[in-house]
PDB file of C-alpha atoms in Angstrom:
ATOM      1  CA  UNK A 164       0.000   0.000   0.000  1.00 88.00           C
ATOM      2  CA  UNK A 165       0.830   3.248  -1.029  1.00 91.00           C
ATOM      3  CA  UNK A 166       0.754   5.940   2.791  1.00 92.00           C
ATOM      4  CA  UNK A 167      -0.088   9.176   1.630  1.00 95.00           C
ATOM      5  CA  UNK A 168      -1.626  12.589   2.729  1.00 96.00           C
ATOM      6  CA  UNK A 169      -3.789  15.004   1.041  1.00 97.00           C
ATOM      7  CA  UNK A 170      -3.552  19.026   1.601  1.00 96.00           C
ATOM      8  CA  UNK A 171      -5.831  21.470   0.113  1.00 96.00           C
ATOM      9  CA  UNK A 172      -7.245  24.292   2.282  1.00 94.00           C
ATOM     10  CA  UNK A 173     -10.420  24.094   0.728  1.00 94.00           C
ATOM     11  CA  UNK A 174     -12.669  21.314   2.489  1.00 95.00           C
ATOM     12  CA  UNK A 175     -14.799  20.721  -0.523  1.00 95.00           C
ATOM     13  CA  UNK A 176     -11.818  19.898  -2.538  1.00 95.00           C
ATOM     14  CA  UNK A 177     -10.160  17.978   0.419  1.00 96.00           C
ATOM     15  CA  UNK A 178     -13.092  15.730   0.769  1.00 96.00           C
ATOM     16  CA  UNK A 179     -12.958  15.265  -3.088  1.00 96.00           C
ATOM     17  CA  UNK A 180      -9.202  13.932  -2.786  1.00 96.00           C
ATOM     18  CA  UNK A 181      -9.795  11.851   0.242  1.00 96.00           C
ATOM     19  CA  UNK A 182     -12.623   9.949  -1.489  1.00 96.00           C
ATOM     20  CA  UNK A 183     -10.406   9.253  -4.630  1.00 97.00           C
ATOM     21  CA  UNK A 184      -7.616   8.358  -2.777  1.00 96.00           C
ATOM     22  CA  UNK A 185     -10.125   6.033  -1.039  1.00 95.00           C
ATOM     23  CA  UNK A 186     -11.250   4.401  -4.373  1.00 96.00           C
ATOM     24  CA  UNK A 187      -7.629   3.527  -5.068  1.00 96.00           C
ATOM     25  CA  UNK A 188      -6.951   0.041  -4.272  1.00 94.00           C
ATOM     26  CA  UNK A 189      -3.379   0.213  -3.646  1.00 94.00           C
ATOM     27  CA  UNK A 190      -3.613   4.062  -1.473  1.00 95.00           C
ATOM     28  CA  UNK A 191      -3.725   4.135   2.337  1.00 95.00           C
ATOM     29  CA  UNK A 192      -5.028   7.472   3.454  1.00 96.00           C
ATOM     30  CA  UNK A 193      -3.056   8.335   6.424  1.00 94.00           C
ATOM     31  CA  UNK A 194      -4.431  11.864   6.963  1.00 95.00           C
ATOM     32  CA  UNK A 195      -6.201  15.239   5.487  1.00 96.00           C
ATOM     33  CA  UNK A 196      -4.906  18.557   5.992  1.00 96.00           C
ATOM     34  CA  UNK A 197      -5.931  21.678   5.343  1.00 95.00           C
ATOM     35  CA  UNK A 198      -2.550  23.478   5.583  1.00 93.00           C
ATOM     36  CA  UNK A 199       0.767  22.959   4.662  1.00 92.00           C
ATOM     37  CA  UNK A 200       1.725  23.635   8.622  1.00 91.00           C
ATOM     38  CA  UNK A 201      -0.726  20.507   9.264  1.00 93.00           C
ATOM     39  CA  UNK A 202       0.669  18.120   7.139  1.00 92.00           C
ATOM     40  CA  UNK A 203       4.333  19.266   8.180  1.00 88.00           C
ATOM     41  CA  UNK A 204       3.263  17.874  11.576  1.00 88.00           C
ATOM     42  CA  UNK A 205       2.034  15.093  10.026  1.00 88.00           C
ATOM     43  CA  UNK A 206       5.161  14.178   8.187  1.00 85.00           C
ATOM     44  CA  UNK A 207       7.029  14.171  11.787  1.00 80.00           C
ATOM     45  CA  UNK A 208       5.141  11.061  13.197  1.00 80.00           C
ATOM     46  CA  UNK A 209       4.171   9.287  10.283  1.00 81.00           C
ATOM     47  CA  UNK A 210       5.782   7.074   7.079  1.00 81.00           C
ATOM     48  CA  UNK A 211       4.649   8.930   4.049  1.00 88.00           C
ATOM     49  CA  UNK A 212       5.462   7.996   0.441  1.00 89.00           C
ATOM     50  CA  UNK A 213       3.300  10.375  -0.960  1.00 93.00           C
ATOM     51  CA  UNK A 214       1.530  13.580  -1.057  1.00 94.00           C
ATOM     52  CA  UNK A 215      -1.148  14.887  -3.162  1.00 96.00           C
ATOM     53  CA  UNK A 216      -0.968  18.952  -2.569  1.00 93.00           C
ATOM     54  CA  UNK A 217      -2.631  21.919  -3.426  1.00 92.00           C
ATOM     55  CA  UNK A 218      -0.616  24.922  -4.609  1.00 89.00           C
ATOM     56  CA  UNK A 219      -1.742  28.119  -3.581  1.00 86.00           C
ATOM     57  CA  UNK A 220      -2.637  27.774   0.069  1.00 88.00           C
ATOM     58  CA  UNK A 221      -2.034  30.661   2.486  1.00 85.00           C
ATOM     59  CA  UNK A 222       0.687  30.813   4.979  1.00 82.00           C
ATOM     60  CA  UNK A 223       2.823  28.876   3.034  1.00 85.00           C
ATOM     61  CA  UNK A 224       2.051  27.625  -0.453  1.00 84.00           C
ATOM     62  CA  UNK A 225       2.692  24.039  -1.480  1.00 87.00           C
ATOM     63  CA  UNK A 226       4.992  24.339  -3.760  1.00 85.00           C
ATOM     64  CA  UNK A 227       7.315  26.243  -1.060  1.00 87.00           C
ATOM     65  CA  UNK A 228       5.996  23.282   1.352  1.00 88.00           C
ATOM     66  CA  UNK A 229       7.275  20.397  -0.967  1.00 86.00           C
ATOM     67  CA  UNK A 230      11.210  22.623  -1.626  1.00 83.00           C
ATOM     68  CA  UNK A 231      11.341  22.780   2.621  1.00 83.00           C
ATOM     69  CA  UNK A 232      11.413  19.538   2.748  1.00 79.00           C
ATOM     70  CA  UNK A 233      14.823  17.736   2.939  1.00 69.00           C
ATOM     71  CA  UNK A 234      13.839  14.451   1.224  1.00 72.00           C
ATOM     72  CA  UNK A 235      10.123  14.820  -0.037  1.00 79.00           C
ATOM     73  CA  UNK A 236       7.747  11.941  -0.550  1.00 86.00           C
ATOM     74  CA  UNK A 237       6.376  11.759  -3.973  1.00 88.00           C
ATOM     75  CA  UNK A 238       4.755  14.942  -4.638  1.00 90.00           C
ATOM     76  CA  UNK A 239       1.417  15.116  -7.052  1.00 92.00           C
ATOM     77  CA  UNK A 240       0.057  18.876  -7.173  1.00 90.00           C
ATOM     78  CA  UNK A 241      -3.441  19.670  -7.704  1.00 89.00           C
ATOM     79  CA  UNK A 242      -4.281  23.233  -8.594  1.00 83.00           C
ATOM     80  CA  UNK A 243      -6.730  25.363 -10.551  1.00 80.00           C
ATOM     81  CA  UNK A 244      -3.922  27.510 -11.550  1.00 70.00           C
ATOM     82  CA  UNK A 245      -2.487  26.283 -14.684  1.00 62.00           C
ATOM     83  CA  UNK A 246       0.750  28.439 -14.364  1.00 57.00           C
ATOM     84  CA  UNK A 247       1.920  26.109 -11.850  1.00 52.00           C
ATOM     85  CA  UNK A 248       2.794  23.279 -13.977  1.00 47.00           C
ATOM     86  CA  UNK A 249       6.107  24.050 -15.354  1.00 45.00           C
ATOM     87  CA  UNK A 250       7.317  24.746 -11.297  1.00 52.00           C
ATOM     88  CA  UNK A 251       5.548  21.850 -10.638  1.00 46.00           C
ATOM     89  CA  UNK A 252       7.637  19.357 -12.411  1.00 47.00           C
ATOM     90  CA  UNK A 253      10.977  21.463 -11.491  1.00 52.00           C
ATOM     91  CA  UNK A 254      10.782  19.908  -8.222  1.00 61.00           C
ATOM     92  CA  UNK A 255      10.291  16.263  -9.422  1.00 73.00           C
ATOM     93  CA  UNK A 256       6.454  15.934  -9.361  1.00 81.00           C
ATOM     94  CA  UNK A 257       5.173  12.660 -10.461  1.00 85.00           C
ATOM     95  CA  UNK A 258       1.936  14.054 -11.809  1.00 85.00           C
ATOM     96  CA  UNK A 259      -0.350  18.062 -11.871  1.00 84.00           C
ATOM     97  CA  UNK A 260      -3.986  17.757 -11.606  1.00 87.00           C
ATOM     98  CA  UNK A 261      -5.951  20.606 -12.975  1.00 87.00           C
ATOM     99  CA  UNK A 262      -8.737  21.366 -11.202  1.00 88.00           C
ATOM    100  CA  UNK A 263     -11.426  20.436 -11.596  1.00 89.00           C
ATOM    101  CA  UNK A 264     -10.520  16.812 -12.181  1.00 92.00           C
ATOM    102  CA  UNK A 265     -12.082  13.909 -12.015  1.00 93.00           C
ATOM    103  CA  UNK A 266     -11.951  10.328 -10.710  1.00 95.00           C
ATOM    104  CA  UNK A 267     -10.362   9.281 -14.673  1.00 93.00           C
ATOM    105  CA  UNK A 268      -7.970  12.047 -14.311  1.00 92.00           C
ATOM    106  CA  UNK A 269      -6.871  10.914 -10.637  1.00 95.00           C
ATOM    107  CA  UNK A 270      -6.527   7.458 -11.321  1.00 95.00           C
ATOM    108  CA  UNK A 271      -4.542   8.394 -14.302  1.00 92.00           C
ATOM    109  CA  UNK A 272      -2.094  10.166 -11.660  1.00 91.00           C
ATOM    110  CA  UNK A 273      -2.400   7.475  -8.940  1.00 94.00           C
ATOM    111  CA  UNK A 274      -1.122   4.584 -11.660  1.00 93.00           C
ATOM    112  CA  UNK A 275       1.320   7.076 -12.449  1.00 90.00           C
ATOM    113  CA  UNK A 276       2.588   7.474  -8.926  1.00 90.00           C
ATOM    114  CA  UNK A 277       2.796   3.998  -7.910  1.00 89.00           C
ATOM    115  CA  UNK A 278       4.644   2.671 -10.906  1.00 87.00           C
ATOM    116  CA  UNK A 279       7.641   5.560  -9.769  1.00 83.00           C
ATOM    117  CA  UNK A 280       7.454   4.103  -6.445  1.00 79.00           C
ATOM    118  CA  UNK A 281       7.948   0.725  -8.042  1.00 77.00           C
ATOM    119  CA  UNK A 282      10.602   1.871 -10.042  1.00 71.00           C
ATOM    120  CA  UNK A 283      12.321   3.848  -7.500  1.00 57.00           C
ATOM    121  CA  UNK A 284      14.826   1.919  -4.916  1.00 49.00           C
ATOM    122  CA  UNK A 285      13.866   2.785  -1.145  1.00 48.00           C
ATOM    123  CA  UNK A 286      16.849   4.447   0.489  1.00 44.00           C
ATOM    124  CA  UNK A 287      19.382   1.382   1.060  1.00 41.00           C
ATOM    125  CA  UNK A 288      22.196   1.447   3.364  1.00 39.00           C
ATOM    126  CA  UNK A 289      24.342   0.298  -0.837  1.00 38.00           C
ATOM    127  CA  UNK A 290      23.359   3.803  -1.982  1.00 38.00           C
ATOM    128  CA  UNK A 291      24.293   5.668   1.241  1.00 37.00           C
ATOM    129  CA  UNK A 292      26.962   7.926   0.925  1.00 38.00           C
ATOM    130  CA  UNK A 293      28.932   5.710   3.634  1.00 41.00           C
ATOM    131  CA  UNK A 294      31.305   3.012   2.393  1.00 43.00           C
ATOM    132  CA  UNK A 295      30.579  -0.742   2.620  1.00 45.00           C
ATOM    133  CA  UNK A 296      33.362  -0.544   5.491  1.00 45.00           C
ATOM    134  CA  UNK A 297      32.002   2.349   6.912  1.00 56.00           C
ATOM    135  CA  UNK A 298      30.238   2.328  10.556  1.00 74.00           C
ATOM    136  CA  UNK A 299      27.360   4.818   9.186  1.00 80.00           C
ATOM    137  CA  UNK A 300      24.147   3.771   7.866  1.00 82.00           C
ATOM    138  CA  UNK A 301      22.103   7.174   5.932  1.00 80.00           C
ATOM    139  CA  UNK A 302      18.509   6.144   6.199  1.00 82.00           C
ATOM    140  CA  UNK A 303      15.293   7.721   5.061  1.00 79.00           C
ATOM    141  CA  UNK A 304      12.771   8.389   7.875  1.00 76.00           C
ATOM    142  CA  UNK A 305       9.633  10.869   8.216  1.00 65.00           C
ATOM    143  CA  UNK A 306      11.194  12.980   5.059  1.00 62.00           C
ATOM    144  CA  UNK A 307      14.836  13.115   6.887  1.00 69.00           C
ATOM    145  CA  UNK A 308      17.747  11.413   5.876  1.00 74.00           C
ATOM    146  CA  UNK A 309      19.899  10.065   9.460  1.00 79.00           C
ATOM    147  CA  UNK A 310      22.871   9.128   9.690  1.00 83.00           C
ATOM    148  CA  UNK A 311      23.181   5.915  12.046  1.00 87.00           C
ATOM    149  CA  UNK A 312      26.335   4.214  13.346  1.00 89.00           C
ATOM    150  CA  UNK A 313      26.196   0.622  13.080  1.00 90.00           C
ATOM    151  CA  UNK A 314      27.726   0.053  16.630  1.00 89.00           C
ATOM    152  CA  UNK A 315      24.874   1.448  18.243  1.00 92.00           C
ATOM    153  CA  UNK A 316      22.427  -0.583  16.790  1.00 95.00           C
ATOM    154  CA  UNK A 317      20.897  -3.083  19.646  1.00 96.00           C
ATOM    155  CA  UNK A 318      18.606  -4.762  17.354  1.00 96.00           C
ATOM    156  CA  UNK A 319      16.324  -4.281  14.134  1.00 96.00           C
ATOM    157  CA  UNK A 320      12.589  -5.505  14.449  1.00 94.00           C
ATOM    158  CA  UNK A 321      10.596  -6.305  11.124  1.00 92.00           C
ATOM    159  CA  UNK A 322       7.043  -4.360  10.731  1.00 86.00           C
ATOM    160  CA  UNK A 323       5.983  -5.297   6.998  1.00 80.00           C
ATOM    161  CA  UNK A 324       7.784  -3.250   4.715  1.00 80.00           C
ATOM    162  CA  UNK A 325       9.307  -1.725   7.045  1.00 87.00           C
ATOM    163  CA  UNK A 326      12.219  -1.751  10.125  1.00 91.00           C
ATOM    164  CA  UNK A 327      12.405  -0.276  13.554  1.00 91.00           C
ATOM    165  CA  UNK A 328      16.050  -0.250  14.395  1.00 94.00           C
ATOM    166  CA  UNK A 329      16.583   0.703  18.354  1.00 94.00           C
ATOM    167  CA  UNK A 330      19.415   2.177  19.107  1.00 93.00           C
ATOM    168  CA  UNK A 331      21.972   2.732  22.108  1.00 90.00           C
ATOM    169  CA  UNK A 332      20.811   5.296  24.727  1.00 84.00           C
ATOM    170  CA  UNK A 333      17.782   6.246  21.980  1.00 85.00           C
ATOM    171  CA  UNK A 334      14.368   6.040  23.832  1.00 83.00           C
ATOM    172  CA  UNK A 335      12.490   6.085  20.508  1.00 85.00           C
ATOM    173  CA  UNK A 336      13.311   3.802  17.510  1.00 88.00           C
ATOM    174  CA  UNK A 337      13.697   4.755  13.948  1.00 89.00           C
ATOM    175  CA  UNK A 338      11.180   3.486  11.483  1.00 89.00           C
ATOM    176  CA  UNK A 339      12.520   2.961   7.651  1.00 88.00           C
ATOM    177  CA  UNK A 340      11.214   1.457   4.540  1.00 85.00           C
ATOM    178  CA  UNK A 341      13.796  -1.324   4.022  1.00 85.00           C
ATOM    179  CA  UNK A 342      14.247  -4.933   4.104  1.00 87.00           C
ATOM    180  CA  UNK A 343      15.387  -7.289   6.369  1.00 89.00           C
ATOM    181  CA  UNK A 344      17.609  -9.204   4.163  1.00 88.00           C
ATOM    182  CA  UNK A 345      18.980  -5.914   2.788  1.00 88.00           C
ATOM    183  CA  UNK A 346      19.594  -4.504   5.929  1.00 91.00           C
ATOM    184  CA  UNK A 347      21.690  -7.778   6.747  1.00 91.00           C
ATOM    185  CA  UNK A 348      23.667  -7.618   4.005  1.00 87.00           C
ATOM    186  CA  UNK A 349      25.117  -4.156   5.456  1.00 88.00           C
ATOM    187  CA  UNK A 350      25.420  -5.286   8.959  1.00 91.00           C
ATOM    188  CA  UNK A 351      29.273  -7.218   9.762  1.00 90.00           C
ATOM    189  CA  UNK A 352      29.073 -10.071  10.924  1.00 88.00           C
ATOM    190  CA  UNK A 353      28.322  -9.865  14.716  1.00 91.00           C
ATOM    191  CA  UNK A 354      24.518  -9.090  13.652  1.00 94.00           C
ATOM    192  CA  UNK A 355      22.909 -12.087  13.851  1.00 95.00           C
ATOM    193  CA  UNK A 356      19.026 -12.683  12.337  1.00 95.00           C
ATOM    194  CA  UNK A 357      17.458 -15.053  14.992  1.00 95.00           C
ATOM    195  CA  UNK A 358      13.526 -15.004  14.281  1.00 95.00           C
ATOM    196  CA  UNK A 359      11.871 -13.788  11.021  1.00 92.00           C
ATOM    197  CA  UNK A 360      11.270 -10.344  12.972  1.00 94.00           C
ATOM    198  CA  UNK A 361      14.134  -9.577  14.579  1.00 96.00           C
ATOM    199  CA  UNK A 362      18.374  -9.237  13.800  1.00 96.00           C
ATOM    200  CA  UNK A 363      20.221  -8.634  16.958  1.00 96.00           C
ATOM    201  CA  UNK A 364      23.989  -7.073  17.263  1.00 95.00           C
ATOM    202  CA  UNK A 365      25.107 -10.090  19.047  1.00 94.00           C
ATOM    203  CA  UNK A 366      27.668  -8.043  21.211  1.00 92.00           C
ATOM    204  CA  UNK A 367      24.839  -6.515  22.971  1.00 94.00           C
ATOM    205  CA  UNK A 368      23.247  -9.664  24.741  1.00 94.00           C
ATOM    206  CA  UNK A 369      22.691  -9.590  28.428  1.00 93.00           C
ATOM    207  CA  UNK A 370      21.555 -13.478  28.610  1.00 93.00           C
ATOM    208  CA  UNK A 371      19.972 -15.809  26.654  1.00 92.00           C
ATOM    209  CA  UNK A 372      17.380 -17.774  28.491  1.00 89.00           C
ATOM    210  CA  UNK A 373      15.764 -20.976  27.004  1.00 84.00           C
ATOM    211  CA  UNK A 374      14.338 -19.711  23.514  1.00 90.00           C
ATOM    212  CA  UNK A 375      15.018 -15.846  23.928  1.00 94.00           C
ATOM    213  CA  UNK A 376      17.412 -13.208  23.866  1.00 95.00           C
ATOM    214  CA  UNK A 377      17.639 -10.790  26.771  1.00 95.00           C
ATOM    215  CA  UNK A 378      18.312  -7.473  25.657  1.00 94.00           C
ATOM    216  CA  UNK A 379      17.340  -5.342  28.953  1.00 92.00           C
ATOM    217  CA  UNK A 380      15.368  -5.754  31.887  1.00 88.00           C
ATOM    218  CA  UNK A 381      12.305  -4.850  29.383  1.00 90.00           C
ATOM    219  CA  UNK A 382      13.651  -5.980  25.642  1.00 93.00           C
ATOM    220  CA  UNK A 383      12.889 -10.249  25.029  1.00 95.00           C
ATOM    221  CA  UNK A 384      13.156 -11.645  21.830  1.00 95.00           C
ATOM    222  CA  UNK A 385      11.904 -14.779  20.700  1.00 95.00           C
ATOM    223  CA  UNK A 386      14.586 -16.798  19.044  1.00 95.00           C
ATOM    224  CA  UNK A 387      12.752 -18.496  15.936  1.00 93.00           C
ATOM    225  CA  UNK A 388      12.728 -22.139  14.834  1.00 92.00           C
ATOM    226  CA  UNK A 389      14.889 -21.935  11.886  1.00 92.00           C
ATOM    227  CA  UNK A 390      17.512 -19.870  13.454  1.00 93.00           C
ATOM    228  CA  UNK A 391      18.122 -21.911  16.771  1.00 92.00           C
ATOM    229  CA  UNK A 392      21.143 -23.959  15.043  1.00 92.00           C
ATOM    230  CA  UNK A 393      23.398 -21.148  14.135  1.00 92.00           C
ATOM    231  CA  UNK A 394      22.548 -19.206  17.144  1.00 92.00           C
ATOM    232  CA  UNK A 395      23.475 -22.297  19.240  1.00 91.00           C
ATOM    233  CA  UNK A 396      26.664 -22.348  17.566  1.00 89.00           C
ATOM    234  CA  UNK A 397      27.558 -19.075  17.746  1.00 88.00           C
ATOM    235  CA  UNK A 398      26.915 -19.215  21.586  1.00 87.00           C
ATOM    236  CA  UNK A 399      29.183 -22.877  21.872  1.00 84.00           C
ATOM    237  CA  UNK A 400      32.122 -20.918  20.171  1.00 83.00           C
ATOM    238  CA  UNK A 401      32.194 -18.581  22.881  1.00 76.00           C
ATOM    239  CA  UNK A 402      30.787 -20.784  25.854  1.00 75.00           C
ATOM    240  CA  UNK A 403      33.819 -21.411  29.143  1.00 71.00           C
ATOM    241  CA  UNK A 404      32.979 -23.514  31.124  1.00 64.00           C
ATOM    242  CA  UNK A 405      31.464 -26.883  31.854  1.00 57.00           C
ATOM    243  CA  UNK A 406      27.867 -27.616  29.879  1.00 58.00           C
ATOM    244  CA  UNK A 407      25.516 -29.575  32.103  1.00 54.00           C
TER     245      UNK A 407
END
């Protein structure tokens, strides 16, 4: 599914998007906003890969909305001012809706939208400006791009399409649109993937009890089936002492 926002200060119009969006099999609406100031809020808690924006809003236009942003979502501008369109597509639109438009005009835009998406790689730890060798991971969240160090990774939890890595010291996790098995192929080699959810930097155990990993006084994770054998052996190579 395709998360995206609509923003048009005009409720009429809003409503119109939101039902269209609605209509599109493969579009989760996450939120409508009538202001650009809205929907920056928005874009602070929430995974977005695309917007669908009105121009001329007051405060602060969209097309001055989608340039403040660092690393924008898919952008598809909906206007009834038919100047816009040459801006428009200066700052990478996918598609420009004239209004009025209707439901054949938005789908045409939608289909539009999601084969970029298809087409376009999500941000990968390969295409980071950091070296395979490096310690820093650059990864896409909200619309930032952060730069994580690979040492302070604790562990990376698997939500869909998407990872939560927690980090050392960091109350909050990061949430990015990225696969497990590509983030493994970045990691060295004391990550270890031991459940279908969850790759754990091995040097930051505190005890592994029957069929889970101890993390902290709150963190347990499950250690899966098909990952029991080469977790085993990784903890035999560095068992002293006497086995019972």
């Amino acid at each position: 599914m395709i998360k995206c926002i609509a923003i048009d200060d005009e409720p009429l119009a809003l409503q119109q998007i939101a039902a269209y969006i609605k209509k599109m099999p493969f579009l989760e609406l996450v939120a409508q906003c009538q202001s650009a100031i809205e929907a920056k809020a928005i874009l602070e808690q929430e995974m977005v890969d695309a917007i669908f924006c009105d121009i001329n809003m007051p405060d602060l236009n969209g097309m001055d909305f989608v340039k403040s942003l660092s690393v924008p979502p898919l952008i598809v501008f909906t206007t009834a001012y038919s100047e816009y369109a040459v801006e428009g597509f200066k700052v990478n639109a996918v598609d420009y809706l004239l209004k009025p438009f209707g439901l054949q005009d938005f789908q045409r835009a939608a289909l539009r939208l999601k084969e970029r998406l298809e087409n376009t790689p999500p941000a990968t730890p390969q295409s980071s400006a950091a070296g395979p060798n490096s310690d820093n991971l650059f990864l896409k969240t909200d619309y930032r791009m952060v730069n994580v160090h690979i040492s302070d990774i604790r562990y990376a939890e698997a939500m869909g399409e998407y990872l939560k890595l927690w980090l050392e010291n960091e109350p909050k996790s990061i949430v990015t649109f990225l696969s497990m098995k590509k983030l493994k192929e970045r990691l060295p080699d004391h990550f270890m993937r031991i459940h279908r959810s969850y790759i754990v930097n091995l040097t930051k155990i505190r005890e592994v009890n029957k069929n889970r990993v101890i993390m902290d006084s709150d963190t347990y994770l499950p250690i899966g089936d098909l990952y029991k054998e080469e977790f085993q052996s990784y903890i035999d190579t560095y068992f002293l002492g006497k086995k019972s």
